[in-house]
Amino acid sequence: MKLLQSAEDALQLDAADPLQRFRSEFCLPATTGVKEPIYLAGHSLGLAPRAARRFILQDLDDWERMGVAGHHAALQPWIDYAEQAQHGLSLLTGAAAEDVLAMNALTTNLHLLLSSFYRPQGQRTRVMIESGAFSSDRHAIASQIAAQGFDPVDTLVELEPLPGADLIGAEQIDEAIALEGDRLALVLWPGVQYRTGQAFDCARIASAAHTAGAIAGFDHAHAIGNLPLNLMADDADFAVWCSYKYLNAGPGAVGGLFVHPRHAQRPRLAGWWGHESTTRFQMGPHFLAAAGAAGWAVSNPPIFSTAPLLASLQLFAEASIEALRQKSVALTAQLEQQIEAHSANRVMIITPADPAQRGGMLTLRFRGGSAQARRIYDALSASGVTCDWREPDLVRVTPAPLYNSFSDVWRFARRLTAALDAGG
Ligand SMILES: *Cc1c(COP(=O)(O)O)cnc(C)c1O
């Protein structure tokens, strides 16, 4: 890809961008006193789709005007509100609509699915995750292991990168899984690692887990809406995600899950909303699971935290995740090249250079260590850049293809260079 040389070059790419119109479908936050704020934190909290307000107000209106009748009479009836997100989620996940569902939040869904899928037997008790996994995932798994009467110290296997490395190689994962063999009950792996931005070959991990006789579960918090997922082709047993990062569904939004249809008969922690829908309101004592992912629902859906998800999924469907990914690859490549060309040797990008092994995010580390990284981060913030800081020394930056432009990338690189030149 040609290195942008000027703001005009960036504007030309923006003008030729077939997805350009989607930027105006989002609310770009204003930053006081800054001329052109740049939002590059879609990996943390995606921006609000303009339509989110309309979707929420519609439900608020329906509630005010109809009360309980809104369950069936609302414009988007609340009775099957979660199901209305299934089609949009299926386009993003490579799974059939009935095998994905919006429900709860990520960690809750992980607990629910671990209760179905983590069923230690004999010596097959261990769970493998990556070392440095997102704290909540680790807490969920360690507590589930303890609840089964095992000690996480020897039952939770945390795969470390090789000494001095930040990333974990595909062969290394294969070998570690094979080594655990019949002691391994379950592998939980991220599609995209939240700190490094490394994207993994999930089909390969699922295959290695299955060869060892273990379950393959995936945390797609940083993958869904970031790159196309292929849950069925990957042969994942289950997956969970949240919707407030790349899916732009708002703070604390409803999460989601996938269960492979071969697991329809698994035991589960049940609730009335997972009961087969035509007999649910007979309120009988016997639980009859609804078909597909709907059978894992527990409670009736949170309407106001699902409404913005419906708004956002509509935009994803219009833009298509394939076209978004194509733009994302170009934006991130340009971001990488700009950083390398202008900040050379002062900034290290720990995210893989191969586009196939990363999503949209780049994670930066600074030659001058943690203190310098913090100064640079503060200088970027003061200049109107929203990105994020990760202890002890990382700055994460993500251009989101629905609302970021090549001009954003160009301007970010100028501000980064200015912060470095100012002695940051
Ligand atoms: C964002 C994120 C979470 C958040 O969990 P919630 O239950 O939605 O608060 C969990 N795991 C990973 C890997 C994440 O990136």
XYZ file of C-alpha atoms and ligand atoms in Angstrom:
439
model
C 0.000 0.000 0.000
C 1.221 3.474 -0.900
C 2.352 5.560 2.060
C 0.223 8.666 2.501
C 2.390 11.760 2.026
C -0.080 14.508 2.830
C -3.469 15.364 4.256
C -4.666 15.639 0.627
C -3.603 12.043 -0.066
C -5.684 10.957 2.915
C -8.673 12.976 1.724
C -8.401 11.291 -1.671
C -8.545 7.840 -0.090
C -11.546 8.944 1.961
C -13.314 10.211 -1.140
C -12.764 6.846 -2.851
C -13.912 4.871 0.216
C -17.203 3.060 -0.591
C -18.016 2.958 3.150
C -17.467 6.666 3.724
C -21.165 7.410 4.227
C -21.326 5.324 7.412
C -19.253 7.869 9.351
C -22.226 10.219 9.423
C -24.351 7.432 10.922
C -22.340 7.777 14.164
C -22.026 10.437 16.845
C -18.396 11.534 17.003
C -17.687 12.854 20.504
C -16.665 16.477 20.811
C -13.578 17.249 22.886
C -13.509 20.694 24.415
C -10.913 23.030 23.002
C -9.705 20.634 20.313
C -10.321 21.335 16.649
C -10.405 17.839 15.259
C -10.855 15.141 17.894
C -9.865 11.653 16.772
C -11.652 8.653 18.253
C -9.546 5.496 18.053
C -10.993 3.539 20.981
C -13.645 1.451 19.248
C -11.956 -1.632 20.733
C -13.037 -0.381 24.158
C -16.371 1.355 23.599
C -17.701 1.709 20.064
C -19.332 5.019 19.174
C -23.077 5.525 19.308
C -24.926 4.866 16.063
C -27.284 7.822 15.484
C -30.111 5.299 15.111
C -29.572 4.036 18.677
C -31.517 6.994 20.062
C -34.440 6.292 17.716
C -34.487 2.587 18.635
C -34.389 3.294 22.380
C -37.007 6.053 22.174
C -39.278 3.780 20.170
C -39.257 1.223 22.970
C -39.624 3.897 25.630
C -42.560 5.323 23.702
C -44.150 1.908 23.299
C -43.722 1.240 27.011
C -45.262 4.611 27.938
C -48.192 4.188 25.539
C -48.862 0.466 25.831
C -47.549 -0.842 29.117
C -47.551 -4.610 29.189
C -49.219 -4.824 25.771
C -45.858 -3.814 24.283
C -44.630 -7.370 24.700
C -46.621 -8.172 21.573
C -47.731 -4.796 20.193
C -44.477 -2.806 20.296
C -43.050 -1.955 16.902
C -40.273 -4.422 17.732
C -42.188 -6.778 20.041
C -40.326 -7.395 23.306
C -41.468 -11.000 23.461
C -38.859 -12.060 20.893
C -36.600 -9.032 21.033
C -33.368 -11.022 21.395
C -34.302 -13.145 18.380
C -34.462 -9.963 16.286
C -30.689 -9.692 16.579
C -30.097 -13.256 15.390
C -29.943 -12.559 11.685
C -27.478 -9.688 12.092
C -25.333 -11.748 14.461
C -25.358 -14.672 12.068
C -23.883 -12.439 9.328
C -21.005 -11.556 11.646
C -20.332 -15.000 13.081
C -20.630 -17.515 10.256
C -23.232 -19.417 12.263
C -26.897 -20.116 11.567
C -29.235 -17.493 13.035
C -30.759 -19.998 15.467
C -27.346 -20.899 16.869
C -26.491 -17.388 18.112
C -28.305 -15.238 20.656
C -27.969 -11.851 22.331
C -28.248 -12.309 26.093
C -26.759 -11.251 29.453
C -23.177 -9.968 29.409
C -20.029 -11.753 28.331
C -18.813 -13.083 31.681
C -22.281 -14.290 32.650
C -22.545 -16.125 29.341
C -19.117 -17.626 29.896
C -20.207 -18.928 33.294
C -23.405 -20.364 31.833
C -21.553 -22.130 29.046
C -18.775 -23.377 31.322
C -21.467 -24.980 33.431
C -22.570 -26.844 30.297
C -19.166 -27.516 28.770
C -16.685 -27.808 31.619
C -17.499 -31.276 32.870
C -14.283 -32.731 34.252
C -14.089 -36.511 34.286
C -11.368 -38.792 35.629
C -8.026 -37.225 34.858
C -9.540 -34.950 32.183
C -9.908 -31.873 34.380
C -7.680 -29.149 32.973
C -8.571 -25.931 31.192
C -6.123 -24.120 28.929
C -6.122 -20.357 28.350
C -3.461 -17.888 27.242
C -1.325 -16.396 29.974
C -2.341 -12.778 30.468
C -5.934 -13.567 29.511
C -8.574 -10.903 30.221
C -9.009 -10.922 33.997
C -12.736 -11.621 33.914
C -12.286 -14.772 31.804
C -9.620 -16.011 34.154
C -11.773 -15.296 37.209
C -14.707 -17.126 35.621
C -12.665 -20.199 34.791
C -10.697 -20.325 38.046
C -13.921 -20.056 40.038
C -15.601 -22.774 37.967
C -12.604 -25.033 38.498
C -12.773 -24.385 42.239
C -16.540 -24.970 42.243
C -15.868 -28.431 40.789
C -13.532 -29.154 43.699
C -10.216 -28.726 41.876
C -7.325 -26.368 42.521
C -6.779 -23.790 39.758
C -3.050 -23.868 40.558
C -2.645 -27.201 38.802
C -5.884 -27.365 36.828
C -5.735 -24.033 34.998
C -3.018 -24.170 32.341
C -1.899 -20.700 31.223
C 0.146 -20.856 28.049
C 3.000 -18.333 28.093
C 4.599 -16.750 25.040
C 8.210 -17.879 24.541
C 10.667 -15.932 26.725
C 10.928 -12.306 25.628
C 7.986 -12.599 23.203
C 4.558 -10.964 23.403
C 2.821 -13.262 20.937
C 1.993 -16.957 20.987
C 2.739 -18.996 17.864
C 0.261 -21.410 16.294
C 2.671 -24.365 16.599
C 3.219 -23.536 20.234
C -0.520 -23.790 20.890
C -0.778 -27.066 18.957
C 2.092 -28.542 20.950
C 0.808 -27.372 24.324
C -2.634 -28.844 23.648
C -1.154 -32.140 22.436
C 1.082 -32.260 25.506
C -1.900 -31.920 27.851
C -3.661 -34.654 25.857
C -6.221 -36.567 27.875
C -5.797 -34.341 30.937
C -7.376 -31.496 28.992
C -11.127 -30.899 29.352
C -11.466 -27.530 27.660
C -9.557 -24.861 25.746
C -10.810 -21.281 25.921
C -9.091 -19.000 23.453
C -9.637 -15.458 22.197
C -10.275 -14.879 18.492
C -8.317 -11.645 18.933
C -6.220 -11.068 22.064
C -7.393 -7.931 23.859
C -3.956 -6.573 24.787
C -1.745 -7.481 21.814
C -4.335 -7.486 19.033
C -3.067 -10.875 17.830
C -5.700 -12.784 15.819
C -5.592 -16.555 16.091
C -6.407 -19.368 13.696
C -9.475 -20.604 15.574
C -10.079 -23.562 13.242
C -6.587 -24.824 13.977
C -7.036 -24.403 17.741
C -10.434 -26.142 17.657
C -8.935 -28.986 15.654
C -6.047 -29.408 18.123
C -8.471 -29.340 21.070
C -10.756 -31.913 19.444
C -7.824 -34.174 18.616
C -6.946 -34.106 22.318
C -10.577 -34.937 23.136
C -11.251 -31.485 24.632
C -13.930 -28.855 24.110
C -12.991 -25.742 22.084
C -14.603 -22.532 23.342
C -13.831 -19.033 22.095
C -14.021 -15.560 23.559
C -14.756 -13.268 20.646
C -15.030 -10.006 22.624
C -12.329 -8.419 20.457
C -13.092 -10.351 17.293
C -16.807 -9.892 16.610
C -17.422 -6.909 14.355
C -13.635 -6.567 13.974
C -13.078 -9.363 11.474
C -15.429 -11.930 9.911
C -15.976 -14.936 12.186
C -16.551 -18.477 10.926
C -17.809 -20.302 13.982
C -19.250 -23.267 12.086
C -16.311 -23.616 9.703
C -13.956 -23.330 12.702
C -15.908 -26.130 14.377
C -16.128 -24.150 17.634
C -18.120 -25.854 20.382
C -19.195 -22.564 21.898
C -18.371 -18.866 21.811
C -19.198 -15.764 23.839
C -18.801 -12.045 23.170
C -19.783 -8.583 24.338
C -21.421 -5.977 22.122
C -20.100 -2.652 23.377
C -16.674 -2.830 21.700
C -16.642 -3.323 17.930
C -20.430 -3.826 17.864
C -21.223 -0.292 19.100
C -24.173 -1.378 21.254
C -23.385 1.002 24.101
C -22.020 0.847 27.652
C -22.945 -2.367 29.420
C -24.873 -3.591 26.382
C -26.249 -7.101 26.147
C -23.640 -9.756 25.198
C -24.016 -12.851 23.056
C -23.262 -16.515 22.653
C -23.014 -19.349 20.144
C -23.569 -23.026 20.839
C -22.800 -25.586 18.145
C -26.016 -27.461 17.266
C -24.361 -30.821 18.055
C -24.604 -29.801 21.722
C -28.380 -29.359 21.754
C -28.770 -31.983 24.474
C -26.165 -30.645 26.904
C -27.246 -29.987 30.467
C -27.464 -26.314 31.316
C -28.389 -23.750 33.956
C -31.956 -23.119 32.841
C -34.483 -20.311 33.145
C -37.949 -19.648 31.776
C -36.728 -17.712 28.742
C -34.822 -20.750 27.499
C -38.023 -22.794 27.603
C -39.621 -23.723 24.295
C -41.556 -20.553 23.444
C -45.015 -21.890 22.557
C -45.392 -23.575 25.956
C -43.323 -21.171 28.064
C -46.344 -19.387 29.484
C -48.004 -22.562 30.638
C -45.467 -22.100 33.439
C -45.162 -25.849 33.950
C -42.548 -27.349 36.278
C -40.791 -29.343 33.532
C -38.085 -27.524 31.524
C -38.225 -28.106 27.788
C -35.288 -26.365 26.106
C -36.015 -24.197 23.066
C -34.115 -25.293 19.959
C -30.764 -23.681 19.258
C -29.044 -20.933 21.204
C -32.430 -19.697 22.466
C -32.451 -22.744 24.722
C -29.545 -21.234 26.686
C -31.448 -18.028 27.500
C -32.265 -17.633 31.179
C -34.116 -14.354 31.636
C -36.255 -12.183 29.427
C -34.065 -9.813 27.419
C -32.963 -6.315 28.556
C -34.786 -4.251 25.921
C -32.957 -0.961 26.431
C -29.511 -2.515 26.248
C -30.453 -4.545 23.175
C -32.064 -1.699 21.205
C -28.726 -0.057 20.247
C -27.415 -3.464 19.186
C -30.285 -3.755 16.695
C -29.420 -0.273 15.413
C -25.760 -1.175 14.995
C -26.388 -4.594 13.426
C -28.452 -2.898 10.742
C -25.401 -0.804 9.799
C -23.155 -3.867 9.775
C -25.614 -5.650 7.497
C -25.717 -2.676 5.114
C -21.948 -2.267 5.028
C -21.139 -6.035 5.192
C -18.417 -7.365 7.470
C -16.360 -8.422 4.440
C -16.203 -4.870 3.055
C -15.558 -3.507 6.542
C -12.699 -5.921 7.023
C -11.194 -4.878 3.706
C -11.248 -1.232 4.753
C -10.010 -2.114 8.239
C -6.980 -3.921 6.808
C -6.160 -0.841 4.709
C -6.655 1.617 7.607
C -4.498 -0.418 9.971
C -1.777 -0.954 7.360
C -1.711 2.800 6.791
C -1.580 3.447 10.533
C 1.327 1.021 10.852
C 3.228 2.566 7.940
C 2.710 6.093 9.203
C 3.992 5.147 12.645
C 6.989 3.331 11.207
C 7.842 6.118 8.764
C 7.611 8.997 11.220
C 8.254 7.568 14.657
C 10.918 5.092 13.612
C 12.784 3.347 16.383
C 10.951 5.231 19.089
C 7.766 3.186 18.884
C 7.442 -0.602 18.737
C 4.266 -2.212 17.458
C 3.736 -5.466 19.320
C 0.729 -6.505 17.206
C 1.660 -8.942 14.398
C 2.653 -7.300 11.109
C 0.784 -9.932 9.074
C -2.773 -8.626 8.435
C -4.105 -12.196 8.675
C -2.843 -12.341 12.259
C -4.431 -9.174 13.557
C -7.701 -7.261 13.607
C -7.960 -3.481 13.375
C -6.068 -2.638 16.580
C -2.384 -1.852 16.968
C -0.691 -1.985 20.358
C 2.248 0.350 20.848
C 5.166 0.189 23.239
C 7.741 2.955 23.575
C 11.520 2.822 23.523
C 11.649 4.994 26.644
C 9.622 2.508 28.695
C 6.545 2.892 30.836
C 7.067 6.493 31.976
C 7.541 7.688 28.416
C 4.546 5.684 27.237
C 2.406 7.403 29.857
C 3.696 10.854 28.821
C 2.940 10.112 25.175
C -0.510 8.834 26.054
C -1.223 11.991 28.084
C 0.053 14.212 25.255
C -2.152 12.361 22.747
C -5.168 12.812 25.026
C -4.413 16.524 25.395
C -4.273 16.808 21.593
C -7.775 15.361 21.246
C -6.921 11.714 20.537
C -9.010 9.111 22.318
C -7.115 5.808 22.441
C -6.319 3.784 25.545
C -3.720 2.980 28.100
C -2.927 -0.490 29.397
C -0.652 -1.068 32.353
C 2.260 -1.161 32.480
C 3.413 0.381 29.186
C 0.962 -0.104 26.322
C -1.131 2.236 24.203
C -3.847 0.644 22.067
C -5.081 2.394 18.934
C -7.883 1.209 16.645
C -9.307 2.766 13.505
C -12.866 1.389 13.185
C -13.883 1.086 9.537
C -17.520 2.081 10.152
C -16.599 5.563 11.362
C -12.861 6.206 11.083
C -11.217 7.662 8.007
C -7.776 7.708 6.442
C -7.655 11.368 7.493
C -8.066 10.263 11.123
C -5.080 7.956 10.689
C -3.032 10.680 9.031
C -3.804 13.192 11.795
C -3.161 10.653 14.552
C 0.302 9.919 13.173
C 1.115 13.659 13.076
C 0.074 14.087 16.706
C 2.021 11.021 17.779
C 5.145 12.320 16.062
C 4.622 15.747 17.637
C 4.328 14.131 21.084
C 7.553 12.187 20.503
C 9.386 15.240 19.135
C 8.294 17.279 22.148
C 10.446 14.924 24.188
C 7.580 12.680 25.308
C -14.351 -6.814 27.197
C -14.076 -8.198 27.617
C -14.810 -8.784 28.672
C -15.875 -8.011 29.406
O -16.734 -8.826 30.128
P -18.188 -8.311 30.552
O -18.756 -9.479 31.217
O -18.893 -7.912 29.288
O -18.028 -7.128 31.456
C -14.504 -10.095 29.015
N -13.543 -10.797 28.362
C -12.820 -10.243 27.347
C -11.763 -11.043 26.655
C -13.067 -8.933 26.955
O -12.348 -8.384 25.973
